[in-house]
Short mmCIF file of C-alpha atoms and ligand atoms in Angstrom, two decimals:
data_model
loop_
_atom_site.label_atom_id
_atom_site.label_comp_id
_atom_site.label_asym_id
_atom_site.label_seq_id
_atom_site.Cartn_x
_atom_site.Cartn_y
_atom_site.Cartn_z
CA UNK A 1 -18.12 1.27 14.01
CA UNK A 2 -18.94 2.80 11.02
CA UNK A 3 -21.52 0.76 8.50
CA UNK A 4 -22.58 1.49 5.63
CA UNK A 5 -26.01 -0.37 4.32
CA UNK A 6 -25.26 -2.59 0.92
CA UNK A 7 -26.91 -2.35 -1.95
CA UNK A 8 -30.82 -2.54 -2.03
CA UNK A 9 -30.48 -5.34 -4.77
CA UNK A 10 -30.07 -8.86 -3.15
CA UNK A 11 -26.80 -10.64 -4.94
CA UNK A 12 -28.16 -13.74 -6.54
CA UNK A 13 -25.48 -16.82 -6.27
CA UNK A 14 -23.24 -16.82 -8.65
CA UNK A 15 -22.46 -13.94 -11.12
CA UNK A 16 -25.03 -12.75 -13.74
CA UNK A 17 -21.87 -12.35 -16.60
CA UNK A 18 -19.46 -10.90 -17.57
CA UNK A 19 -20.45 -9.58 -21.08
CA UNK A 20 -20.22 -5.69 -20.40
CA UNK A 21 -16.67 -5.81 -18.74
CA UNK A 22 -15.47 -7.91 -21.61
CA UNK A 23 -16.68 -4.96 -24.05
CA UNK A 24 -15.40 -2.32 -22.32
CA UNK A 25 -11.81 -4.48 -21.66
CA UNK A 26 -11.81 -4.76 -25.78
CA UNK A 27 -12.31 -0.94 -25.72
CA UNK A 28 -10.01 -0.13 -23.43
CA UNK A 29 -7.42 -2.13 -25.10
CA UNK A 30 -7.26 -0.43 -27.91
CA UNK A 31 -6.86 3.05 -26.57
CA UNK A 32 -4.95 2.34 -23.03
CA UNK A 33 -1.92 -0.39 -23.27
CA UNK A 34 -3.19 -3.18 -21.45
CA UNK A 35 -6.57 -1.99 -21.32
CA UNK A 36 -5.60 -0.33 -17.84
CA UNK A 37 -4.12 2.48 -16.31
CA UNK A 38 -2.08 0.74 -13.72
CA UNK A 39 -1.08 -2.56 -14.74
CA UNK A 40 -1.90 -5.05 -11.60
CA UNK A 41 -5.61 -4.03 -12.85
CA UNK A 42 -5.34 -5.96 -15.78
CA UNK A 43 -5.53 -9.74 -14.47
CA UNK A 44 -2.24 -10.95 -16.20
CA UNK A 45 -0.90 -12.48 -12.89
CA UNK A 46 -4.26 -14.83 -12.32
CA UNK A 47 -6.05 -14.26 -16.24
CA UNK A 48 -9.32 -13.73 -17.03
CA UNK A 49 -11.00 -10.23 -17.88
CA UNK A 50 -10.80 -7.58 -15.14
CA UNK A 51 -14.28 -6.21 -13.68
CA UNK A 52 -15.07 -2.72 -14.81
CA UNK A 53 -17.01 -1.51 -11.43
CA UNK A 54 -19.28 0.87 -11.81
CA UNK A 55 -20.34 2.50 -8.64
CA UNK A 56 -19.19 1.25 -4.77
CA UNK A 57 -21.05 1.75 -1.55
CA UNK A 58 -19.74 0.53 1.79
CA UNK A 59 -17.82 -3.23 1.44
CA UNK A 60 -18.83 -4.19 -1.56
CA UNK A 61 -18.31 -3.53 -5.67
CA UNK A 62 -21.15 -3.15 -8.42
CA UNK A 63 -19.46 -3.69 -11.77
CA UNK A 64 -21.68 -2.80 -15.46
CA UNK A 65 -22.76 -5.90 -15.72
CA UNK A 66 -24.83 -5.40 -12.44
CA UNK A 67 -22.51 -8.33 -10.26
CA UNK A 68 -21.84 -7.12 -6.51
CA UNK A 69 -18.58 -8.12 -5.07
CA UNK A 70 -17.15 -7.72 -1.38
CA UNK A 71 -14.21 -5.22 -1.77
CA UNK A 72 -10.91 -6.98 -0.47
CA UNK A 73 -8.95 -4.19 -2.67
CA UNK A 74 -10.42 -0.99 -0.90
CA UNK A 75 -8.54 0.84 -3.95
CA UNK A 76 -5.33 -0.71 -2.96
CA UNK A 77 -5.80 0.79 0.70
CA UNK A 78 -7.64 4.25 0.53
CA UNK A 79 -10.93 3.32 1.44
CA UNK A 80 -10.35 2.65 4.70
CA UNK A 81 -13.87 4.04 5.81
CA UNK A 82 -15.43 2.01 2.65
CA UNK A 83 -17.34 3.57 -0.44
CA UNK A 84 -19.26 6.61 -0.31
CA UNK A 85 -18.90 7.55 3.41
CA UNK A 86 -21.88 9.98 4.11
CA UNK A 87 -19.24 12.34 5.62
CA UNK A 88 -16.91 12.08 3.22
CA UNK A 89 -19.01 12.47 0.40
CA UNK A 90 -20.72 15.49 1.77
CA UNK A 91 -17.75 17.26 3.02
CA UNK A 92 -16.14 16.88 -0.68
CA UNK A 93 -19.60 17.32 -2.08
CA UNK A 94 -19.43 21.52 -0.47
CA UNK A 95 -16.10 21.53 -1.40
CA UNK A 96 -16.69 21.06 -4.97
CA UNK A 97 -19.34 23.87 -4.68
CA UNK A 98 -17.21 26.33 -4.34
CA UNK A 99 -14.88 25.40 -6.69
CA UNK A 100 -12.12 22.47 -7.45
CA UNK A 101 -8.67 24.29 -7.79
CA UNK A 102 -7.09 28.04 -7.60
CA UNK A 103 -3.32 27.89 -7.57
CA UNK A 104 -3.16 29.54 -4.36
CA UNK A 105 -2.64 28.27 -0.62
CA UNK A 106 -6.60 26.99 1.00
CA UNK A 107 -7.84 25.89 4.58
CA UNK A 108 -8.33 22.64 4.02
CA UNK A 109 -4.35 22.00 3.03
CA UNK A 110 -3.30 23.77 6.30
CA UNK A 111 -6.09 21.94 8.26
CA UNK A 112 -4.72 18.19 6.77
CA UNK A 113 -1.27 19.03 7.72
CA UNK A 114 -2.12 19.90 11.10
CA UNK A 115 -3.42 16.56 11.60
CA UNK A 116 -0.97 14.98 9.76
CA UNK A 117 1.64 16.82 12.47
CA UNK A 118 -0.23 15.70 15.16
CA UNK A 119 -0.80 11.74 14.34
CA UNK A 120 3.08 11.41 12.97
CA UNK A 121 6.17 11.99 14.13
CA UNK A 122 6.96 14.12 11.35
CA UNK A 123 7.31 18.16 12.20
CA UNK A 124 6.35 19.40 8.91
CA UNK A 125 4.76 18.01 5.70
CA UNK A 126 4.76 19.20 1.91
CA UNK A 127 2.10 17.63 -0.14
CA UNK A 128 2.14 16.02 -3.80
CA UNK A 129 -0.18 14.12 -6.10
CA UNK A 130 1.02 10.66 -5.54
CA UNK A 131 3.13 8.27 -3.43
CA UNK A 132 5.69 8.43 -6.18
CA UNK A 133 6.19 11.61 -6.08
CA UNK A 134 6.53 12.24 -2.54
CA UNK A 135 9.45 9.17 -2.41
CA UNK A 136 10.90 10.88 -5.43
CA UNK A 137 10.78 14.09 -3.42
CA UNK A 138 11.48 12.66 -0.01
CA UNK A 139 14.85 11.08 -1.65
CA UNK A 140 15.90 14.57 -3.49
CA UNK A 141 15.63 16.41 -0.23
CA UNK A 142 17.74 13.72 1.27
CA UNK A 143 19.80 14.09 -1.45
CA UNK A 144 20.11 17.94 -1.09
CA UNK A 145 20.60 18.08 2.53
CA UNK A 146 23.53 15.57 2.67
CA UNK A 147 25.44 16.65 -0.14
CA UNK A 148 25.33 12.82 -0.58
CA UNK A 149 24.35 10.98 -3.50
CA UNK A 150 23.74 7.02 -3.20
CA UNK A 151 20.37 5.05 -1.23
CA UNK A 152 19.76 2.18 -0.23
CA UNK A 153 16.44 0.35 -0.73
CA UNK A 154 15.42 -3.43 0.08
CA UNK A 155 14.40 -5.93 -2.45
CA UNK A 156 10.34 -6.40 -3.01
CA UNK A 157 9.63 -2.84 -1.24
CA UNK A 158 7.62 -1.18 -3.79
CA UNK A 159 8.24 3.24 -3.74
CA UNK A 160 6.27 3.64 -6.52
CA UNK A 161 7.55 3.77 -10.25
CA UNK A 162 10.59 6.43 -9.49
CA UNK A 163 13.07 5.60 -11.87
CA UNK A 164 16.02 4.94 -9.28
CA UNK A 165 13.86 2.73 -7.16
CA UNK A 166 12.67 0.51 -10.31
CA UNK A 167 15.99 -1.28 -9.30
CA UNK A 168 17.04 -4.68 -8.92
CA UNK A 169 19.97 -6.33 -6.76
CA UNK A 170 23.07 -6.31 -8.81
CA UNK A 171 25.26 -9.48 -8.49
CA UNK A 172 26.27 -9.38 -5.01
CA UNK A 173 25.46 -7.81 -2.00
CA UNK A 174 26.28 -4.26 -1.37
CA UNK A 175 27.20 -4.06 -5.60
CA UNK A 176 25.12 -1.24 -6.97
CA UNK A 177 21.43 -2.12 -9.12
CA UNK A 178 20.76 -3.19 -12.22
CA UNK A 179 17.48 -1.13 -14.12
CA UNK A 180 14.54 -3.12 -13.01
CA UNK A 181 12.46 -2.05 -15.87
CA UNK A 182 13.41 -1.01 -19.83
CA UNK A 183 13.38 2.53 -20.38
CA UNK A 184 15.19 3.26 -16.72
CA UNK A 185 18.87 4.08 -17.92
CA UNK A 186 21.85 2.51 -15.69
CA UNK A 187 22.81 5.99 -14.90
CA UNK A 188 19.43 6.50 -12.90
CA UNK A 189 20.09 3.46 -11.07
CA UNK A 190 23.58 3.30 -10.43
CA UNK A 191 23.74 5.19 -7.31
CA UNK A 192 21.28 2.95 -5.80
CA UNK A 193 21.89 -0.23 -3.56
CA UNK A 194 19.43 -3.33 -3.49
CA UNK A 195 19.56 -5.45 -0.06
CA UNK A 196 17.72 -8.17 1.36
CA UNK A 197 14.78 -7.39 3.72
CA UNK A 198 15.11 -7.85 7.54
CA UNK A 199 18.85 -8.41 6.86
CA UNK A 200 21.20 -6.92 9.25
CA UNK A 201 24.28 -7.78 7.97
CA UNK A 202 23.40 -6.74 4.39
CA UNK A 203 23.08 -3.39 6.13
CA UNK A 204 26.04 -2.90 8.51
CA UNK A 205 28.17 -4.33 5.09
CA UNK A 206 26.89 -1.33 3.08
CA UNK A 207 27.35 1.04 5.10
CA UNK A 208 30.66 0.00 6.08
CA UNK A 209 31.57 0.09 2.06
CA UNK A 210 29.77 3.11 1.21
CA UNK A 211 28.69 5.32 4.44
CA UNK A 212 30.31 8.43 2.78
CA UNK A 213 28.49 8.38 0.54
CA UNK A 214 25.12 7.41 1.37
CA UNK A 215 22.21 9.80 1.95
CA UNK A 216 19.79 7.94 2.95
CA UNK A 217 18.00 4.34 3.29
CA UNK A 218 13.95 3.70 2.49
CA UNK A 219 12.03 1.38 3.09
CA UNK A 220 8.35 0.39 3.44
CA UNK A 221 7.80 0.74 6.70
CA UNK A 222 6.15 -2.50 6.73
CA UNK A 223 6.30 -3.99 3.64
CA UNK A 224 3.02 -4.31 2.08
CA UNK A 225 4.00 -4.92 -1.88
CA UNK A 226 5.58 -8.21 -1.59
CA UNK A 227 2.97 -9.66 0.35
CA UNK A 228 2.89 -8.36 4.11
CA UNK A 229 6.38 -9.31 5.40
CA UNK A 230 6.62 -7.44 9.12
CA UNK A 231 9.67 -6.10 10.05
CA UNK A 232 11.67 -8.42 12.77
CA UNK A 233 11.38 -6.75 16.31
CA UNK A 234 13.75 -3.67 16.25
CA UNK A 235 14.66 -3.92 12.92
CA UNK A 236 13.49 -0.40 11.86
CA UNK A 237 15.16 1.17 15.21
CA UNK A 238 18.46 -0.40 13.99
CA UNK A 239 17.61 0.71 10.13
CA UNK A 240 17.25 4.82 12.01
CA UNK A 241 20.26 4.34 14.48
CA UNK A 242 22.72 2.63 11.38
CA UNK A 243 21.60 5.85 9.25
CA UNK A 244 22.06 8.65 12.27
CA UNK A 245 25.34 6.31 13.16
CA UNK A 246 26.36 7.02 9.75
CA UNK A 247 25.12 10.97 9.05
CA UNK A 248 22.47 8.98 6.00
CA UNK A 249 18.65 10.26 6.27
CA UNK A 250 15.82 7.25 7.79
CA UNK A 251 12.99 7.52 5.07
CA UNK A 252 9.92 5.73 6.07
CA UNK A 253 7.79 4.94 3.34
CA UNK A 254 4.21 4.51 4.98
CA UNK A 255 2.30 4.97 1.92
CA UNK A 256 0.78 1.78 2.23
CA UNK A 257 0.81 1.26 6.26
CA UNK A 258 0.07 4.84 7.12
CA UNK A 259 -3.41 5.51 8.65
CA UNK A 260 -3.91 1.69 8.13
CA UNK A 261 -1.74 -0.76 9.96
CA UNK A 262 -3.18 1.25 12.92
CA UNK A 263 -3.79 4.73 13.45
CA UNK A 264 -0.49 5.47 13.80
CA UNK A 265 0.30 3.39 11.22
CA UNK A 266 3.62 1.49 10.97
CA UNK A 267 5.73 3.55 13.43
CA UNK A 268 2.50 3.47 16.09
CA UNK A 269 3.51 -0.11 16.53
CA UNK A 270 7.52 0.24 16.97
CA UNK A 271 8.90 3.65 16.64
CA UNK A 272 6.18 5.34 19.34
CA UNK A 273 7.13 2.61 21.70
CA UNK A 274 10.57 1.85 20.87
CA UNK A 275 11.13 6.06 21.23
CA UNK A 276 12.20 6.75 18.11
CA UNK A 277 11.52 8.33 14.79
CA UNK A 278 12.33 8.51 10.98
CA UNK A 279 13.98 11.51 9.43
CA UNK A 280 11.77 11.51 6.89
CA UNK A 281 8.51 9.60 6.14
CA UNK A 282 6.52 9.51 3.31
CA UNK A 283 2.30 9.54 3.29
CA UNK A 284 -0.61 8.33 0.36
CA UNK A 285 -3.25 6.45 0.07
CA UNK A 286 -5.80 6.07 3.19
CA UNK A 287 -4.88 10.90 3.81
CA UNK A 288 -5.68 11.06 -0.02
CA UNK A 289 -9.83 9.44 1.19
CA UNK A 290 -9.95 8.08 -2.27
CA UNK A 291 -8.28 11.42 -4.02
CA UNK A 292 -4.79 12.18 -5.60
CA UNK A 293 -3.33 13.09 -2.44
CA UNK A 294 0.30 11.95 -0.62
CA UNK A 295 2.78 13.52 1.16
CA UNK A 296 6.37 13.26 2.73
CA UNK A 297 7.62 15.21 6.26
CA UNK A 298 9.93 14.72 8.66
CA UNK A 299 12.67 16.79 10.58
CA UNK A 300 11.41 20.35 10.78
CA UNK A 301 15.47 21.40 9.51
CA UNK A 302 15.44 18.57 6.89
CA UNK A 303 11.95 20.39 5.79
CA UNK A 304 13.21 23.84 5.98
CA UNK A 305 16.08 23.08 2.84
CA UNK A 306 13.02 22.64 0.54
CA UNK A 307 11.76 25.47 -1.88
CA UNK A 308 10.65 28.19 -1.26
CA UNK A 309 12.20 28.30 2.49
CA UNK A 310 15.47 26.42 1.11
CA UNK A 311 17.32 25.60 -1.76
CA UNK A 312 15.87 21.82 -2.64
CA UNK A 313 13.32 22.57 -5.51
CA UNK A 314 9.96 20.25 -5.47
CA UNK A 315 6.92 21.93 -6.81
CA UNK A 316 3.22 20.31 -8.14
CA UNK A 317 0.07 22.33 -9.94
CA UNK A 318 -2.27 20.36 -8.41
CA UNK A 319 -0.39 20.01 -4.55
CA UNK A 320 -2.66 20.11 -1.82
CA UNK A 321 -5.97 20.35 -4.00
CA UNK A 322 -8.69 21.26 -1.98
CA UNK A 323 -11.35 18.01 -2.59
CA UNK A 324 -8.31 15.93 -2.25
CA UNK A 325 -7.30 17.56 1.41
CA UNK A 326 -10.75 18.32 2.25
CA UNK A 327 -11.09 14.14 1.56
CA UNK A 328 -8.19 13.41 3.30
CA UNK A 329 -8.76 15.37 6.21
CA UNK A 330 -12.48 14.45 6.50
CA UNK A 331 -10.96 10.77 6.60
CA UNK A 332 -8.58 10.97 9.32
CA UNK A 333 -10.90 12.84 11.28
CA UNK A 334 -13.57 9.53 11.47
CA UNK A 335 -10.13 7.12 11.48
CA UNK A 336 -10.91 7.20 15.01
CA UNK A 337 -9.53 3.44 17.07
CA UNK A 338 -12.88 2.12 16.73
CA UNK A 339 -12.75 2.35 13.34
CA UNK A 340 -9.04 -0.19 13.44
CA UNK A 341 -10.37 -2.00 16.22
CA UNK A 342 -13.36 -2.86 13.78
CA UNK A 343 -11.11 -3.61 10.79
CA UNK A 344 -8.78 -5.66 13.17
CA UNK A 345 -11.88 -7.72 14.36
CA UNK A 346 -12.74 -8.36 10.56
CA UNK A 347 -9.08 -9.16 9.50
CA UNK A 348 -8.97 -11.57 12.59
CA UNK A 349 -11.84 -14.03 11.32
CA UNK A 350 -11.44 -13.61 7.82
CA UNK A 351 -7.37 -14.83 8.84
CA UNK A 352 -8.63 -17.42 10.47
CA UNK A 353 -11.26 -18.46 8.19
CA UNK A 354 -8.79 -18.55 5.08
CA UNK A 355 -5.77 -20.93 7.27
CA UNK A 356 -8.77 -23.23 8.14
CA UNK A 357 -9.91 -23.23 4.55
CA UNK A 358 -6.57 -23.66 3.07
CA UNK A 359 -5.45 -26.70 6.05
CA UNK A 360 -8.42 -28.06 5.41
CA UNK A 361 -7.89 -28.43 1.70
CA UNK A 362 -4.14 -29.07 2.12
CA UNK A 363 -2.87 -26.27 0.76
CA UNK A 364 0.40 -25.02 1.89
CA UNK A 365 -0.02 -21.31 2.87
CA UNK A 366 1.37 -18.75 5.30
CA UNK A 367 -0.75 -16.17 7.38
CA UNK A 368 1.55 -12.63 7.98
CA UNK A 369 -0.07 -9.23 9.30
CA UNK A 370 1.39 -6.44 10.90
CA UNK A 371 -1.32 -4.49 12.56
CA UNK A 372 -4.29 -4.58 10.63
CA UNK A 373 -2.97 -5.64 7.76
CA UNK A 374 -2.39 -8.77 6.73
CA UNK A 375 -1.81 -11.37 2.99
CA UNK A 376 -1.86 -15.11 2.69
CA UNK A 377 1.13 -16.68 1.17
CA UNK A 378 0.75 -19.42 -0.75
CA UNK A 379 4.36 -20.76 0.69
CA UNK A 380 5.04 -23.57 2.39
CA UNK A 381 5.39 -23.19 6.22
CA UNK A 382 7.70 -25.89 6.54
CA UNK A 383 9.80 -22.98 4.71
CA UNK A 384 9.08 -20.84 7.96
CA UNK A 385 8.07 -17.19 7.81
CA UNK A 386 8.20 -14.87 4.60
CA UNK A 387 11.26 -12.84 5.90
CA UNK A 388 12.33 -11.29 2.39
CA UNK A 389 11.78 -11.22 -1.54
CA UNK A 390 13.20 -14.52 -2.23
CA UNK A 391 10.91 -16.08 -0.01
CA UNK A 392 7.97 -14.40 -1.46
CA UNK A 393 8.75 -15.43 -4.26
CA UNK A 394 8.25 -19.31 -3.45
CA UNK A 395 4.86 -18.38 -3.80
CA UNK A 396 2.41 -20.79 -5.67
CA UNK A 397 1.02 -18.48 -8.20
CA UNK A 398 -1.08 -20.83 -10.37
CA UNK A 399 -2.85 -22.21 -6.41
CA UNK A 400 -3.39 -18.28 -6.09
CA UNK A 401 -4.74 -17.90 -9.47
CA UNK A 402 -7.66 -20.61 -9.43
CA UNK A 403 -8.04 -19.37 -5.23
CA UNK A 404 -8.54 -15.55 -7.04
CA UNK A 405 -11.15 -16.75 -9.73
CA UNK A 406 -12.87 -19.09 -7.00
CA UNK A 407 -13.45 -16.70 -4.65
CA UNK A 408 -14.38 -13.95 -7.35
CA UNK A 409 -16.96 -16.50 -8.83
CA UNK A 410 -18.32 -16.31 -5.24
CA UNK A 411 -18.72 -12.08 -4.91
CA UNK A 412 -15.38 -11.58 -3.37
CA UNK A 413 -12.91 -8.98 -5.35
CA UNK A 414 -9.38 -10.06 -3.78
CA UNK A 415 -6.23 -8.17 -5.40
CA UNK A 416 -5.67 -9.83 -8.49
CA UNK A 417 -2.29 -10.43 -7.47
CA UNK A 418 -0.64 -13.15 -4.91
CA UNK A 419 1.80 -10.25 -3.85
CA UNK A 420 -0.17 -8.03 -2.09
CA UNK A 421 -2.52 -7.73 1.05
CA UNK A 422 -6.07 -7.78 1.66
CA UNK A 423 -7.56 -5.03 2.56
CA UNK A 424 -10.75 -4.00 4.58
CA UNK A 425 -12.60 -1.31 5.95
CA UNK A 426 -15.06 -0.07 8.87
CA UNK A 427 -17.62 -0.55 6.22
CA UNK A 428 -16.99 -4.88 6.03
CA UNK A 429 -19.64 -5.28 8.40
CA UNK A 430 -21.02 -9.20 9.42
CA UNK A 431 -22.80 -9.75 6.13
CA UNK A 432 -19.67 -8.57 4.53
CA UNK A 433 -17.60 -11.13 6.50
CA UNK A 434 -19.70 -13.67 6.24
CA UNK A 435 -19.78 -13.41 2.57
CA UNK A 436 -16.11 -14.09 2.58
CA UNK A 437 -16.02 -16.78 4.54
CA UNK A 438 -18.83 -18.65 2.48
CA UNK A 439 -16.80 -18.03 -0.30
CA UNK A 440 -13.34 -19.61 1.36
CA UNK A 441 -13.87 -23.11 1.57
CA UNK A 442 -14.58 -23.94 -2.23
CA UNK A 443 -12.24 -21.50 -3.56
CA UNK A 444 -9.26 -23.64 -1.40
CA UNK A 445 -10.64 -27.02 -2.55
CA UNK A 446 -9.90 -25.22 -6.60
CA UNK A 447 -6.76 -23.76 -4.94
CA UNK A 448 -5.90 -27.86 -4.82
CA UNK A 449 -7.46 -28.91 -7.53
CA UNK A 450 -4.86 -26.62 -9.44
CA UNK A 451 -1.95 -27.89 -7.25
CA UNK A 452 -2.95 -31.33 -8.42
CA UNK A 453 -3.26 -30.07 -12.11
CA UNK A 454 0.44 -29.15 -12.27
C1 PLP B 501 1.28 2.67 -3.36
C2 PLP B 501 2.65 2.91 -2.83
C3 PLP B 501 3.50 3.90 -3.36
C4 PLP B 501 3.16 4.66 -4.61
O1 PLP B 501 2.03 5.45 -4.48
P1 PLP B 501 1.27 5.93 -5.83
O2 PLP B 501 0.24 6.87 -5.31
O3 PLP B 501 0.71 4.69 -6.44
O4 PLP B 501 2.28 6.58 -6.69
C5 PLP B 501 4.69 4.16 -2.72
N1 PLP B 501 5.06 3.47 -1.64
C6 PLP B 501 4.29 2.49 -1.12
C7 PLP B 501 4.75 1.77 0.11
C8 PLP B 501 3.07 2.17 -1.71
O5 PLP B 501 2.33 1.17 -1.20
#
């Protein structure tokens, strides 16, 4: 286990204001839309003025006005070794020394991909600045090497902002998607079908209606932005055999899941046993170690059609920087199974803590995980598991609101946002933990109190 020690300062109680973060939130508003640079930062799904943080160590937060928070956000799933690893820092640290970008191949980007080769099923990897770009890339490449031009995606899986995945379902099944956002014109999302998640039939329909013509089918490998909905047993070996059935690319997106749900992320915990694998996958977060780093891979002759060995062009300035693959790689190397068997432990009594909480307070909720990653719904079980979007979306956002500010009052930083997991590190040691769960039982009694309110 890796721990990091927490701040010398002891957290007093509750928190000593708010007074800096409001400045800087009025600053930031009138320079940045929003005040943010990614909008789930901003509070508008629970209110309330978001925490500028100042510096991190380990588990937990220190934002300008000098309030320490556990970290349930780990940057939205980088930090899976927590803040300021020793290792981490130092190995970016000598990096930096000798210099932060040249334009030319380095080490540290063949190194990364080595590893990347050897924990994945993929055969070769080109990397990119972002998880949007690499499902942007991942999808021309499928694109390019089937001479095919529509894709299927699932409702509530989250690709990043490309414009032909900001899509929504159009009216019917297997009809092709409506822009999900202004500014994406129909043309860009026109060749792009929404389905429902875990849905079989959805799937064998379009196909059957469109399998000429469809180059491949993405999805989250497990999906993590809607809440952590776990794919049904075999559902992503049926998602790879419908595509090989019907000549369509698999893409994987394990953006989220990758180097998280477990060390082999998403496809460790079906595809390695179920003896199978993606065409393509896509990579971000936890192999950037807190840097601008993703990637996508797959098939080594998928691979071999992009630029400059093949015709598919896909190109980035800043692609495999060295601090970000130096950070990366330094990351996966300490990702060792301790280090999920740790976060596992952690996710399993803060789980448990939070369904005891909630029951206690009778609060209808819902408890998913694949892995080690987990969310709590606020849904009501007697509505059964959270198989898709729709149900998702039953979720009690003003419970999950006053639950956010509750526990937030108490030192714990959850997502601001009911949609998304909760995510820990090697570094959420027993203090850390127990933090959280001193924190639970109050903030389910306000989750109540706003039920009652309503
Ligand atoms: C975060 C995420 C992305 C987008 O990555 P960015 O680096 O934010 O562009 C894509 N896919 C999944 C599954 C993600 O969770």
């Amino acid at each position: 286990m890796v721990t990091s020690a927490r701040p010398d300062s002891q957290p007093s109680g509750p928190t000593s204001g708010t007074a800096r973060s409001a400045s800087l939130f009025e600053r930031a508003q009138a320079v940045t839309p929003g005040g943010v640079n990614s909008p789930v930062r901003a509070f508008n799904a629970v209110g309330g003025t978001p925490r500028f943080i100042r510096s991190a160590r380990g588990a937990w937060l220190t934002d300008v006005d000098g309030n320490e928070y556990v970290d349930l956000i780990c940057s939205w799933g980088p930090m899976l070794l927590g803040h300021g690893h020793p290792e981490v820092q130092a190995a970016v640290a000598a990096a930096v020394a000798r210099g932060t970008s040249y334009g030319t191949p380095t080490e540290p980007e063949v190194e990364l991909a080595e590893e990347i080769v050897a924990r994945t099923p993929v055969d070769r990897v080109r990397f990119v600045s972002s998880g949007t770009e690499a499902t942007m890339s991942a999808i021309r490449l499928a694109r390019g090497f089937t001479g095919r031009d529509v894709v299927l995606k699932f409702a509530g899986c989250y690709h990043g902002h490309v414009d032909s995945l900001l899509a929504s379902a159009g009216s019917g099944l297997a009809t092709f998607a409506v822009p999900g956002t202004p500014g994406v014109p129909e043309s860009s999302t026109a060749l792009t079908l929404v389905l429902p998640y875990n849905d079989r039939a959805a799937v064998e329909k379009a196909f059957a209606e469109h399998g000429e013509r469809i180059a491949c089918l993405i999805t989250e490998a497990a999906p993590g932005n809607m809440g952590v909905v776990p794919p049904e047993p075999g559902f992503n070996a049926f998602l790879a055999e419908t595509c090989a059935r019907h000549g369509a690319l698999f893409i994987s997106d394990e953006v989220m899941t990758g180097f998280r749900a477990g060390r082999l992320g998403q496809w460790g915990l079906d595809g390695a046993r179920e003896g199978w694998r993606p065409d393509l996958m896509t990579f971000g977060k936890v192999m950037g170690g807190g840097f601008p780093a993703a990637a996508f891979g797959g098939r080594a002759d998928v691979m071999s059609r992009l630029a400059p060995e093949g015709p598919v062009y896909q190109a980035g300035t800043l692609s495999g920087n060295p601090i970000a693959t130096t950070a990366g790689l330094t990351t996966l190397r300490l990702a060792t199974d301790e280090v999920y068997a740790h976060i596992d432990a952690a996710g399993e009594t803060i789980k448990a803590a939070a369904a005891a909480a909630l029951s206690e307070a009778g609060v209808p909720h819902v408890v998913q995980s694949t892995g080690t990653m987990f969310s709590v719904f606020f849904t009501d079980p007697a509505d059964g598991p959270v198989r898709d979007f729709a149900d998702a979306s039953r979720t009690d956002s003003i419970a999950f609101a006053a639950f956010f500010h509750a526990m937030l009052d108490r030192r714990v930083y959850l997502p601001p946002s009911a949609y998304e997991a909760w995510f820990l590190s090697s570094a959420h040691d027993d203090r850390a933990v127990q933090t959280v769960l001193d924190a639970l039982p109050e903030a389910a009694e306000a989750a109540a109190r706003a039920r009652e309110e309503v």
